[in-house]
Short mmCIF file of C-alpha atoms in Angstrom, two decimals:
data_model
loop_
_atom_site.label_atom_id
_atom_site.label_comp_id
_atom_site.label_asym_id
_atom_site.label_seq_id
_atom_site.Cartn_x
_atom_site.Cartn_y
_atom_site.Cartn_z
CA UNK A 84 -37.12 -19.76 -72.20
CA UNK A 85 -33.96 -18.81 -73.85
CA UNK A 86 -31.89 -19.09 -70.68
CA UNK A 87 -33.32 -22.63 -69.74
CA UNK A 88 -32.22 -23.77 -73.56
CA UNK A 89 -29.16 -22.47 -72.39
CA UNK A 90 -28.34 -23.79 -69.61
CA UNK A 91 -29.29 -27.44 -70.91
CA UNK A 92 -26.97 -26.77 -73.67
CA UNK A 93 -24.05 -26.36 -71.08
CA UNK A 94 -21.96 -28.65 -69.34
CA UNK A 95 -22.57 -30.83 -66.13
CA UNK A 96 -20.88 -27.35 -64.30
CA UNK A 97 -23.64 -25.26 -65.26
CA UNK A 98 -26.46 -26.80 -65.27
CA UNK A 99 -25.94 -29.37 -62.06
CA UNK A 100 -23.76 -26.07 -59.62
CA UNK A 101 -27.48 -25.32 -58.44
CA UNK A 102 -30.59 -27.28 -56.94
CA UNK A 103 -31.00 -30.20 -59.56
CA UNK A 104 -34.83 -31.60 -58.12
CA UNK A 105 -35.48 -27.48 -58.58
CA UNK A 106 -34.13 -27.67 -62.24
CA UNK A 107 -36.37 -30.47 -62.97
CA UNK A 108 -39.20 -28.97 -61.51
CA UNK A 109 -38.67 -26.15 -63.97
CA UNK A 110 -38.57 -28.07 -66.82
CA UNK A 111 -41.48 -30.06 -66.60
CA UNK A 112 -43.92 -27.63 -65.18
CA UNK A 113 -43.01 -25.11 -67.47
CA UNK A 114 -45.43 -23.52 -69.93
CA UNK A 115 -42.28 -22.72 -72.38
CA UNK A 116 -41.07 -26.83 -72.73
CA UNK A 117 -44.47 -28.34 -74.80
CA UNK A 118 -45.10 -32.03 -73.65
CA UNK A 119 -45.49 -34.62 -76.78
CA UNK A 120 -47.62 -37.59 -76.58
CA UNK A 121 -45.14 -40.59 -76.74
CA UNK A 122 -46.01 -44.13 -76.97
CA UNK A 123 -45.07 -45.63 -73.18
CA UNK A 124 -44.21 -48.98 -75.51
CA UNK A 125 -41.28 -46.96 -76.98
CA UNK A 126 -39.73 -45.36 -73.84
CA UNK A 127 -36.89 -46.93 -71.33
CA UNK A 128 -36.15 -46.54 -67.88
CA UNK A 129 -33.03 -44.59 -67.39
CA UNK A 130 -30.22 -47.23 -67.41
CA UNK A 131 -28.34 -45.08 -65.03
CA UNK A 132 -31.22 -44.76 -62.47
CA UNK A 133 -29.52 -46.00 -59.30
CA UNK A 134 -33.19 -46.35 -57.25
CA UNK A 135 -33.67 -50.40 -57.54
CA UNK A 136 -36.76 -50.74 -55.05
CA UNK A 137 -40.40 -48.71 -55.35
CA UNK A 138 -42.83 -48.62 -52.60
CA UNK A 139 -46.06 -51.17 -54.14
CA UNK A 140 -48.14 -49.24 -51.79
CA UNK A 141 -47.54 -45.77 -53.00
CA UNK A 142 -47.19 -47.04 -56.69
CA UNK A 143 -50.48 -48.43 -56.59
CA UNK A 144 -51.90 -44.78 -55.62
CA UNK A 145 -50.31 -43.38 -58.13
CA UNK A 146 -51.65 -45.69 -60.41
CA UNK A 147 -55.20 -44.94 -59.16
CA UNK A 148 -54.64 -41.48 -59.36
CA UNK A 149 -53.57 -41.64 -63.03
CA UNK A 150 -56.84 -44.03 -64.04
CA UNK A 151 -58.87 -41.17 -62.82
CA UNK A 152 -57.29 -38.25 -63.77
CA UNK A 153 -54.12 -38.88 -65.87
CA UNK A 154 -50.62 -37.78 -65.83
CA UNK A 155 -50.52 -33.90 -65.14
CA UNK A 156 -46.87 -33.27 -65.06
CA UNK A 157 -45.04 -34.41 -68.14
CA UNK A 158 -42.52 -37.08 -67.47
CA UNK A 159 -38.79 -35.95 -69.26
CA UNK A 160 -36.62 -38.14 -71.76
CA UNK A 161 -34.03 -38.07 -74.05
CA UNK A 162 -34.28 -39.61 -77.66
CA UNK A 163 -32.08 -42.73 -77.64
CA UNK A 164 -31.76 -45.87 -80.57
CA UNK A 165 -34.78 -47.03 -80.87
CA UNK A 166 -37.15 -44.68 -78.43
CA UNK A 167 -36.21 -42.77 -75.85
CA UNK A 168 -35.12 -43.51 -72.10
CA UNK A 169 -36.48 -41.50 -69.11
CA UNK A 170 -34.87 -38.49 -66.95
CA UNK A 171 -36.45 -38.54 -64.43
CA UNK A 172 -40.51 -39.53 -63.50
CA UNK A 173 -39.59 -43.40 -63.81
CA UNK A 174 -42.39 -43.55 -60.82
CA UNK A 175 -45.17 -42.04 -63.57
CA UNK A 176 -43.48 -44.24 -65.87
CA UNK A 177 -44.29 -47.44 -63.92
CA UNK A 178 -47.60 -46.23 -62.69
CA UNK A 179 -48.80 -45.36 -66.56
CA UNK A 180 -47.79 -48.92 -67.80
CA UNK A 181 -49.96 -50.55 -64.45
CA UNK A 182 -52.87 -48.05 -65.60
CA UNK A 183 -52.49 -49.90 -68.56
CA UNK A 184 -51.97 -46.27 -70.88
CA UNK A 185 -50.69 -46.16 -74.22
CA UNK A 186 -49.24 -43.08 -74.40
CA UNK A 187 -47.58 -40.42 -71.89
CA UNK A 188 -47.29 -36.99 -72.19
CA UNK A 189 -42.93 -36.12 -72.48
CA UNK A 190 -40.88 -33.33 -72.79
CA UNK A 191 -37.80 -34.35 -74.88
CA UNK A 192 -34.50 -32.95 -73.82
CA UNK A 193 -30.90 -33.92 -74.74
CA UNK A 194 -28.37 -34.68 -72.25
CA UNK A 195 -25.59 -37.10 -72.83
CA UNK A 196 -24.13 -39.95 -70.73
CA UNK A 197 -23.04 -38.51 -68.07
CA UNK A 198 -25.36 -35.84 -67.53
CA UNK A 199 -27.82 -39.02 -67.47
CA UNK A 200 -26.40 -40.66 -65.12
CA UNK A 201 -25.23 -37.55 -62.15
CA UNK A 202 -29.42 -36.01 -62.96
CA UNK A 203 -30.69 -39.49 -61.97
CA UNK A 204 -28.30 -39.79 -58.79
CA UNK A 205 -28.51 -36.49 -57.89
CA UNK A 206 -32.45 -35.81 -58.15
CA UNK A 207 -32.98 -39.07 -56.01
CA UNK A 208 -30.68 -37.87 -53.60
CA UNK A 209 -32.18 -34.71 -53.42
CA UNK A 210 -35.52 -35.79 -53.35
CA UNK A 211 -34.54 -38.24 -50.80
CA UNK A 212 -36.29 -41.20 -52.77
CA UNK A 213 -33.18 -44.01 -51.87
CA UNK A 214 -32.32 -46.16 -49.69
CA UNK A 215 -29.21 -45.54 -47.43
CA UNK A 216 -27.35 -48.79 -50.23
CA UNK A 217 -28.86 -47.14 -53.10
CA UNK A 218 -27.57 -43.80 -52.10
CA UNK A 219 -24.24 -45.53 -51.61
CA UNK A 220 -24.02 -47.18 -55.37
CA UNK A 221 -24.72 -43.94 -56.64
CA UNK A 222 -22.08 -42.43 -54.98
CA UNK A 223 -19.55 -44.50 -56.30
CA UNK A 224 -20.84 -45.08 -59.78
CA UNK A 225 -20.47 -41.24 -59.91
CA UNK A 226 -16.55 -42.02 -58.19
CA UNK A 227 -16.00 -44.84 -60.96
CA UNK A 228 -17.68 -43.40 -64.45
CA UNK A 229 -16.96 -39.84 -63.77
CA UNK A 230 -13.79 -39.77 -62.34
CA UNK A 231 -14.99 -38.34 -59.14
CA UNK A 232 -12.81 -37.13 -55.47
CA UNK A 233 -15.13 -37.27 -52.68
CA UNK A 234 -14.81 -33.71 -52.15
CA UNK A 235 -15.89 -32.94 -55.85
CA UNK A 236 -18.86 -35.85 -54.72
CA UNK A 237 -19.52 -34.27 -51.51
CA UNK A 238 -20.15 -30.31 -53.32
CA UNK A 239 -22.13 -31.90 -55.89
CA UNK A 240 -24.75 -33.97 -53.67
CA UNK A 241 -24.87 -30.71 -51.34
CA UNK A 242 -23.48 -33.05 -48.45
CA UNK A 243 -20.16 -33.22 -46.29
CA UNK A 244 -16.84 -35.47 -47.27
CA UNK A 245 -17.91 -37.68 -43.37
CA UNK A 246 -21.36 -38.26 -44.62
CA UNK A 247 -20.22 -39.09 -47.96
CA UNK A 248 -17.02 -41.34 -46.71
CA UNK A 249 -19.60 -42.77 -44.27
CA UNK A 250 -22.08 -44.06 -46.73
CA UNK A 251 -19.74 -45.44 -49.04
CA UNK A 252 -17.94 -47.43 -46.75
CA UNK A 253 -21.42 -49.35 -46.03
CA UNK A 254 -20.58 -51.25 -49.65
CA UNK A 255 -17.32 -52.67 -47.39
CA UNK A 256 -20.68 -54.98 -45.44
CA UNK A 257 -21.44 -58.17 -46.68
CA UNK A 258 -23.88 -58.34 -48.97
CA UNK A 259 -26.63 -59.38 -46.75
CA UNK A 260 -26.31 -57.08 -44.83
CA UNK A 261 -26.18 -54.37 -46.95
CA UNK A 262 -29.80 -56.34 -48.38
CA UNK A 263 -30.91 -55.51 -44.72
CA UNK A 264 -30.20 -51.98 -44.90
CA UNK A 265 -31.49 -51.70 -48.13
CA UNK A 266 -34.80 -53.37 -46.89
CA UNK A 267 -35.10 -50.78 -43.79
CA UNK A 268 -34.48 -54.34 -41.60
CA UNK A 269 -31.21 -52.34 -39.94
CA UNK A 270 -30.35 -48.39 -39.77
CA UNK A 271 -27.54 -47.13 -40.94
CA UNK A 272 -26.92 -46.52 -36.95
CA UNK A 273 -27.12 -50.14 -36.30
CA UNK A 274 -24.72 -51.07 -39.07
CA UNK A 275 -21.93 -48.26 -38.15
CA UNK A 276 -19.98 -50.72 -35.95
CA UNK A 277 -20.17 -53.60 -37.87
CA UNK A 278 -18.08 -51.60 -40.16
CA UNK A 279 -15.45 -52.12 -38.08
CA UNK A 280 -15.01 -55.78 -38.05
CA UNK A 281 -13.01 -57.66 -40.70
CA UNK A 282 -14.90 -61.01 -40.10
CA UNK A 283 -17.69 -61.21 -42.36
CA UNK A 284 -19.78 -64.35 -41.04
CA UNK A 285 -19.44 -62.56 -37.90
CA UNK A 286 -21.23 -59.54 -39.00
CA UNK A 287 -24.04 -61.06 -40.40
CA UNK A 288 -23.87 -63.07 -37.15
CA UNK A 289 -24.32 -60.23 -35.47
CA UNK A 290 -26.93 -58.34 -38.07
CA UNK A 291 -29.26 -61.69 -37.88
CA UNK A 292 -28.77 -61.16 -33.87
CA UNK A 293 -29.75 -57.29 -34.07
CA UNK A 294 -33.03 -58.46 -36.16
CA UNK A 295 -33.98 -61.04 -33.91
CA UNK A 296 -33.79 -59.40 -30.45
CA UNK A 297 -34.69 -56.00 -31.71
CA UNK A 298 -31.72 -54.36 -30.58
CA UNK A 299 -31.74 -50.26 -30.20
CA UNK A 300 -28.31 -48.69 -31.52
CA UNK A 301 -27.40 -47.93 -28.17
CA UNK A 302 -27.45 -51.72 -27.72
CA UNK A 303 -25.82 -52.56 -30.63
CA UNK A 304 -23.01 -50.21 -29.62
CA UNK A 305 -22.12 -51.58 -26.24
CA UNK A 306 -22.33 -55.08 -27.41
CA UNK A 307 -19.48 -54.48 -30.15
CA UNK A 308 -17.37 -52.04 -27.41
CA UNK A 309 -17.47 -55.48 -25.13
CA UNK A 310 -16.15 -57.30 -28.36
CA UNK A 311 -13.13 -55.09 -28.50
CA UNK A 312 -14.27 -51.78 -30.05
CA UNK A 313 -12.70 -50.78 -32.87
CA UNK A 314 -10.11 -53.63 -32.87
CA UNK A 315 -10.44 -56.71 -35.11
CA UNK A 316 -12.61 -59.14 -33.77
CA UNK A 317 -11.82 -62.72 -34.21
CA UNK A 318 -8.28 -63.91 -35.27
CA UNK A 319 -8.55 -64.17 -39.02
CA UNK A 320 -8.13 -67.97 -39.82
CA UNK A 321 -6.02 -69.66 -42.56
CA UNK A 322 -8.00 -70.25 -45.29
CA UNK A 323 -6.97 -72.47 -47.66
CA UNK A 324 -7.15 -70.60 -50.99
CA UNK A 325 -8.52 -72.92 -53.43
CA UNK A 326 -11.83 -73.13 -51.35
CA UNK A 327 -11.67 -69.62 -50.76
CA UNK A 328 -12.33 -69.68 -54.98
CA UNK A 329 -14.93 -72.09 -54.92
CA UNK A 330 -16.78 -69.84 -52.11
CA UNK A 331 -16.63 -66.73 -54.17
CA UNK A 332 -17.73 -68.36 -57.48
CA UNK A 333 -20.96 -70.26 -55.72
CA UNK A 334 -21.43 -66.53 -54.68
CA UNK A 335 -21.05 -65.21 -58.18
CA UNK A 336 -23.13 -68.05 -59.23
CA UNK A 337 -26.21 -68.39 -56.43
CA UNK A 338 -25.93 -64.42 -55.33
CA UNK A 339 -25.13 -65.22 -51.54
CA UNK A 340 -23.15 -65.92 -49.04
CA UNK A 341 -21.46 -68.79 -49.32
CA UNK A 342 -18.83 -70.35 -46.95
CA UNK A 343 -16.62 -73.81 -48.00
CA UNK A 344 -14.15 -75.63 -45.33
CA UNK A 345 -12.30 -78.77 -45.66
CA UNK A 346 -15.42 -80.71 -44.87
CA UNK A 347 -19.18 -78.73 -45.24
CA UNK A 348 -20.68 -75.95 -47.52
CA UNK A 349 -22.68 -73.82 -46.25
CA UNK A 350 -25.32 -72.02 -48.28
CA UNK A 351 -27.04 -68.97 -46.82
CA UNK A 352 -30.64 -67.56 -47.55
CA UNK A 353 -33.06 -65.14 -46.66
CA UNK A 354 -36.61 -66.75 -46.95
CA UNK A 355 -38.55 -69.62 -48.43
CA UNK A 356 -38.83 -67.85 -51.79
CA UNK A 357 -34.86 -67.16 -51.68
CA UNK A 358 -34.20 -70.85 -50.88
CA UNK A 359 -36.60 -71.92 -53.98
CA UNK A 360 -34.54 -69.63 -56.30
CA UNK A 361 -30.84 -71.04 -55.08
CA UNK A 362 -32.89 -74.73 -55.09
CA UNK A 363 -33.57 -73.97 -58.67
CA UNK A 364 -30.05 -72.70 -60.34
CA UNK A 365 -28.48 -76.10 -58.50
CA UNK A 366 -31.36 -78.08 -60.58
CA UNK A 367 -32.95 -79.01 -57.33
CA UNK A 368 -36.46 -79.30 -57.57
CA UNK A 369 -38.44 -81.46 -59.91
CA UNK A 370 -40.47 -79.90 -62.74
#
């Protein structure tokens, strides 16, 4: 007991240089860390908790599973203004509030900031519970908030400087396609070449064509090697740079692509729901 107190009174050196999902483990199925009943009304999700999507399916089983038999391993939090915010077990989290509970059993441990934030990237990367974009935000928050090389990145997500370097260059994709990866729509194998072109309504061109046809890798590979390989393709155009504004703040605005010329705009979505949402913020549709 004494050494575990220990070691989560020490710095982000200590207590994250071994297995993280193993420390975690340790913690909450521990006989020496006693669980307290906390109201689920007063706890937070962890604001640093890079995982943004949770499968419905497996969420609902959990939340089965807890209506019959409850919560058996304690989920961990810190105290915070107000309540406290979640560790890690934001899955039991969500699952107790669908079962409708009023309390959850929690074992309270204090960790600041930024041992918040690198526990919540880390665990989910070591549990393997995000998506190849997810994974990638992560990475870089840890880069941006904690002053971060990507070899200190690379030693502490247990992974090389390539993969690392190769993940974080998938935020240089548009942003729907990087919505496609994060979906499971396109592998990270499909999306490697696109990488490599500078034109973006080309690559989601060419995404949209890879969903439609069903194209392997292999085929995805060969078709951008008879575009030119690794060189640029498509001569970038003169844009005029006052429309290039307007493009990037309907972006801002409507969250997609957006492209303005001298004569059309053209305003990209995903799906019937996504074109009711972009219908709505330009006061489209009647009440």
């Amino acid at each position: 007991m004494a050494k575990k107190k220990n070691a989560l009174g020490q710095g982000l050196d200590s207590i994250f240089g071994s297995d993280v999902s193993a420390l975690i483990d340790s913690i909450e199925s521990s006989n020496e860390h006693s669980a307290n009943e906390i109201e689920i009304a007063s706890i937070r999700p962890n604001p640093y908790q890079p995982r943004k999507t949770f499968d419905e399916k497996a969420l609902n089983e959990l939340t089965e599973s807890i209506k019959e038999h409850g919560i058996f391993t304690p989920i961990l939090v810190r105290k915070s203004v107000g309540g406290y915010e979640i560790i890690a077990g934001e899955r039991r989290y969500r699952a107790a509030k669908k079962a409708k509970l009023e309390t959850v059993p929690c074992i309270i441990v204090d960790f600041n900031d930024d041992q918040m934030m690198e526990i919540a990237i880390l665990e989910n990367v070591q549990r393997e519970n995000l998506n190849p974009i997810e994974e990638a935000l992560g990475y870089k928050n840890l880069m941006d908030k904690l002053g971060y090389t990507q070899e200190i990145l690379a030693k502490r997500v247990g992974k090389s400087r390539e993969y690392c370097a190769n993940i974080l260059r998938l935020l240089k994709l548009p942003q729907e396609v990087q919505e496609y990866v994060a979906k499971g729509k396109l592998s990270l194998g499909h999306v490697r070449p696109l990488i490599t072109i500078d034109d973006e309504d080309k690559v989601c061109e060419i995404a949209d064509m890879i969903i439609q046809n069903k194209m392997s890798v292999r085929d995805v590979e060969k078709y951008i090697k008879e575009l030119g390989g690794k060189k640029k393709v498509g001569k970038e155009k003169k844009v005029d740079p006052n429309l290039l504004a307007v493009s990037k703040h309907m972006e801002e605005k409507l969250q997609t692509r957006v492209k303005v010329d001298n004569k059309n705009i053209i305003i990209s979505y995903h799906d019937v729901k996504d074109l009711n949402r972009i219908l709505e913020l330009l006061n489209c549709i009647e009440e």
